[in-house]
Amino acid sequence: MTAKIINGTEIAAKKRIEIAEEVQKLKSSGVTPGLAVILVGNNHASRTYVKNKQKACNELGMHSVLIELPESISESELLFKIEELNGDQSIHGILVQLPIPKHIDEKIVIESISPLKDVDGFHPINIGRMMTGQDAFLPCTPFGIMVLLEETGIPVAGKHVVVVGRSNIVGKPAGQLFLNQHATVTYCHSRTSDLKAHTTQADILVSAVGIANFINAEHIKEGAVVIDVGMNRNNAGKLCGDVAFDEVSMKAGFITPVPKGVGPMTITMLMYNTLKSAKNTLQS
Ligand code: NDP
């Protein structure tokens, strides 16, 4: 079998058109969705991610603010800045680009963002709401995975989903979103014994590990849907996922490539969440 490619770039482009239309409607009601991104220090990769988020905002007609703070900033100064943004009516989404310097407590920073503006969906209130099936800002990468499947017409209910990786931002919430949609979910991680015994049972396999070529053809069942979240560099320095694409795509039913798979969805769902937050202000 040769897998069908799930084209994240195309699906993201379609979603972005829908978002841009909604932004225009909202603007005619007097509200321009606004995203504030806080970048602490000078991490090269973070700077690129932040630029891409700003670019997406501009393309979709949203207001965006970049707040650059020095590596040496104290935790209390950062919290003060977040508090200002919590009260700023032109800002509907606040995002602190991770990682932040070690001397600042990431948990305290995340919890200082108003849950109403937590467009990354990392605040424990949004995580709790997601777990209990209430309306919430969903974490962007797992949310993007669900949209990819929906847009591709791949049903989730009743399927066995195996998620490899249990980070708070990808693996754990991804499994929860599948559970919310009535899948049976298995989580695997670095302490899982006999990984293949689990992954070969998966109707849908999600890999969020961060190791190139981690998942090969032996890890998957014939015809499985393979979602590759990994963003790694191969020996030649080229961007690649966790999945050995060439061999796995000969056995899988569907597969997301890297690049052009899950990646483009992450920023798209951030834009979606910012729009949602702005719309919420009209209802309150
Ligand atoms: P983390 O490093 O936080 O988590 C990695 C997970 O993989 C952990 O749960 C870890 O287990 C597990 N793991 C590590 N080694 C093994 C192993 N040998 N067997 C089984 N499980 C293992 O990474 P993130 O979740 O933040 O990101 C994962 C990948 O996704 C990265 O490549 C990242 O760059 C990418 N990413 C891509 C995004 C996108 O938009 N496409 C967005 C965010 C991330 P344990 O918990 O036991 O340590």
Tab-separated table of N, CA and C in Angstrom, residues 130-134 138-139 141-161 172-185 187 204 269 272:
chain	number	residue	atom	x	y	z
A	130	MET	N	-10.821	21.383	28.941
A	130	MET	CA	-10.709	20.430	27.817
A	130	MET	C	-10.948	19.002	28.318
A	131	MET	N	-10.353	18.671	29.467
A	131	MET	CA	-10.484	17.296	30.003
A	131	MET	C	-11.914	16.959	30.351
A	132	THR	N	-12.652	17.974	30.794
A	132	THR	CA	-14.030	17.714	31.203
A	132	THR	C	-15.021	17.992	30.068
A	133	GLY	N	-14.472	18.185	28.862
A	133	GLY	CA	-15.321	18.317	27.679
A	133	GLY	C	-16.059	19.649	27.596
A	134	GLN	N	-15.532	20.662	28.303
A	134	GLN	CA	-16.170	21.984	28.230
A	134	GLN	C	-15.493	22.823	27.151
A	138	LEU	N	-8.064	25.107	22.929
A	138	LEU	CA	-7.367	23.830	22.810
A	138	LEU	C	-5.922	24.080	22.399
A	139	PRO	N	-4.977	23.312	22.954
A	139	PRO	CA	-3.569	23.486	22.572
A	139	PRO	C	-3.411	23.303	21.054
A	141	THR	N	-1.189	22.498	18.610
A	141	THR	CA	-0.710	21.365	17.803
A	141	THR	C	-1.695	20.187	17.857
A	142	PRO	N	-2.113	19.743	19.049
A	142	PRO	CA	-3.113	18.664	19.079
A	142	PRO	C	-4.416	19.051	18.377
A	143	PHE	N	-4.838	20.294	18.548
A	143	PHE	CA	-6.047	20.790	17.881
A	143	PHE	C	-5.862	20.672	16.364
A	144	GLY	N	-4.676	21.065	15.902
A	144	GLY	CA	-4.372	20.992	14.465
A	144	GLY	C	-4.446	19.561	13.944
A	145	ILE	N	-4.001	18.607	14.754
A	145	ILE	CA	-4.062	17.189	14.341
A	145	ILE	C	-5.521	16.777	14.128
A	146	MET	N	-6.386	17.185	15.067
A	146	MET	CA	-7.799	16.801	14.960
A	146	MET	C	-8.427	17.409	13.699
A	147	VAL	N	-8.036	18.646	13.392
A	147	VAL	CA	-8.592	19.299	12.197
A	147	VAL	C	-8.084	18.603	10.924
A	148	LEU	N	-6.813	18.218	10.929
A	148	LEU	CA	-6.268	17.487	9.765
A	148	LEU	C	-7.089	16.229	9.488
A	149	LEU	N	-7.405	15.492	10.559
A	149	LEU	CA	-8.160	14.245	10.377
A	149	LEU	C	-9.582	14.533	9.912
A	150	GLU	N	-10.184	15.537	10.536
A	150	GLU	CA	-11.558	15.888	10.173
A	150	GLU	C	-11.631	16.295	8.699
A	151	GLU	N	-10.699	17.147	8.296
A	151	GLU	CA	-10.715	17.653	6.913
A	151	GLU	C	-10.409	16.547	5.905
A	152	THR	N	-9.681	15.517	6.361
A	152	THR	CA	-9.341	14.406	5.466
A	152	THR	C	-10.463	13.365	5.453
A	153	GLY	N	-11.423	13.535	6.368
A	153	GLY	CA	-12.544	12.591	6.431
A	153	GLY	C	-12.182	11.281	7.111
A	154	ILE	N	-11.200	11.340	8.023
A	154	ILE	CA	-10.798	10.119	8.743
A	154	ILE	C	-11.561	10.065	10.063
A	155	PRO	N	-12.423	9.047	10.242
A	155	PRO	CA	-13.181	8.989	11.494
A	155	PRO	C	-12.296	8.589	12.671
A	156	VAL	N	-12.666	9.065	13.847
A	156	VAL	CA	-11.861	8.854	15.047
A	156	VAL	C	-12.607	7.955	16.049
A	157	ALA	N	-13.920	8.130	16.136
A	157	ALA	CA	-14.708	7.385	17.131
A	157	ALA	C	-14.502	5.881	16.956
A	158	GLY	N	-14.233	5.219	18.064
A	158	GLY	CA	-14.079	3.768	18.043
A	158	GLY	C	-12.709	3.278	17.592
A	159	LYS	N	-11.862	4.194	17.120
A	159	LYS	CA	-10.527	3.781	16.647
A	159	LYS	C	-9.571	3.633	17.832
A	160	HIS	N	-8.563	2.803	17.627
A	160	HIS	CA	-7.513	2.699	18.639
A	160	HIS	C	-6.396	3.672	18.251
A	161	VAL	N	-6.193	4.657	19.094
A	161	VAL	CA	-5.173	5.677	18.825
A	161	VAL	C	-4.008	5.441	19.779
A	172	LYS	N	0.108	14.566	25.733
A	172	LYS	CA	-1.034	14.399	26.653
A	172	LYS	C	-2.323	15.011	26.097
A	173	PRO	N	-2.291	16.289	25.687
A	173	PRO	CA	-3.551	16.834	25.166
A	173	PRO	C	-4.009	16.162	23.873
A	174	ALA	N	-3.081	15.679	23.050
A	174	ALA	CA	-3.505	14.997	21.815
A	174	ALA	C	-4.337	13.773	22.192
A	175	GLY	N	-3.834	12.974	23.134
A	175	GLY	CA	-4.585	11.782	23.553
A	175	GLY	C	-5.946	12.162	24.108
A	176	GLN	N	-5.982	13.249	24.879
A	176	GLN	CA	-7.252	13.673	25.489
A	176	GLN	C	-8.275	14.076	24.420
A	177	LEU	N	-7.794	14.780	23.384
A	177	LEU	CA	-8.731	15.196	22.322
A	177	LEU	C	-9.275	13.985	21.569
A	178	PHE	N	-8.429	12.988	21.374
A	178	PHE	CA	-8.927	11.751	20.737
A	178	PHE	C	-9.949	11.066	21.645
A	179	LEU	N	-9.664	11.043	22.932
A	179	LEU	CA	-10.608	10.427	23.875
A	179	LEU	C	-11.944	11.170	23.850
A	180	ASN	N	-11.855	12.511	23.823
A	180	ASN	CA	-13.076	13.323	23.766
A	180	ASN	C	-13.910	12.973	22.539
A	181	GLN	N	-13.201	12.528	21.487
A	181	GLN	CA	-13.931	12.153	20.256
A	181	GLN	C	-14.153	10.650	20.184
A	182	HIS	N	-14.143	10.006	21.344
A	182	HIS	CA	-14.563	8.597	21.476
A	182	HIS	C	-13.603	7.577	20.885
A	183	ALA	N	-12.310	7.929	20.805
A	183	ALA	CA	-11.315	6.914	20.435
A	183	ALA	C	-10.899	6.171	21.701
A	184	THR	N	-10.281	5.026	21.514
A	184	THR	CA	-9.637	4.313	22.622
A	184	THR	C	-8.163	4.671	22.546
A	185	VAL	N	-7.611	5.185	23.648
A	185	VAL	CA	-6.292	5.811	23.559
A	185	VAL	C	-5.250	5.072	24.410
A	187	TYR	N	-1.243	5.653	25.619
A	187	TYR	CA	-0.078	6.544	25.641
A	187	TYR	C	1.198	5.714	25.783
A	204	ILE	N	-4.651	4.631	14.436
A	204	ILE	CA	-4.070	5.968	14.228
A	204	ILE	C	-2.866	6.076	15.169
A	269	MET	N	-4.093	27.136	14.071
A	269	MET	CA	-5.006	26.988	15.206
A	269	MET	C	-4.766	28.093	16.245
A	272	TYR	N	-6.855	30.722	14.943
A	272	TYR	CA	-8.254	30.361	15.220
A	272	TYR	C	-8.596	30.722	16.670
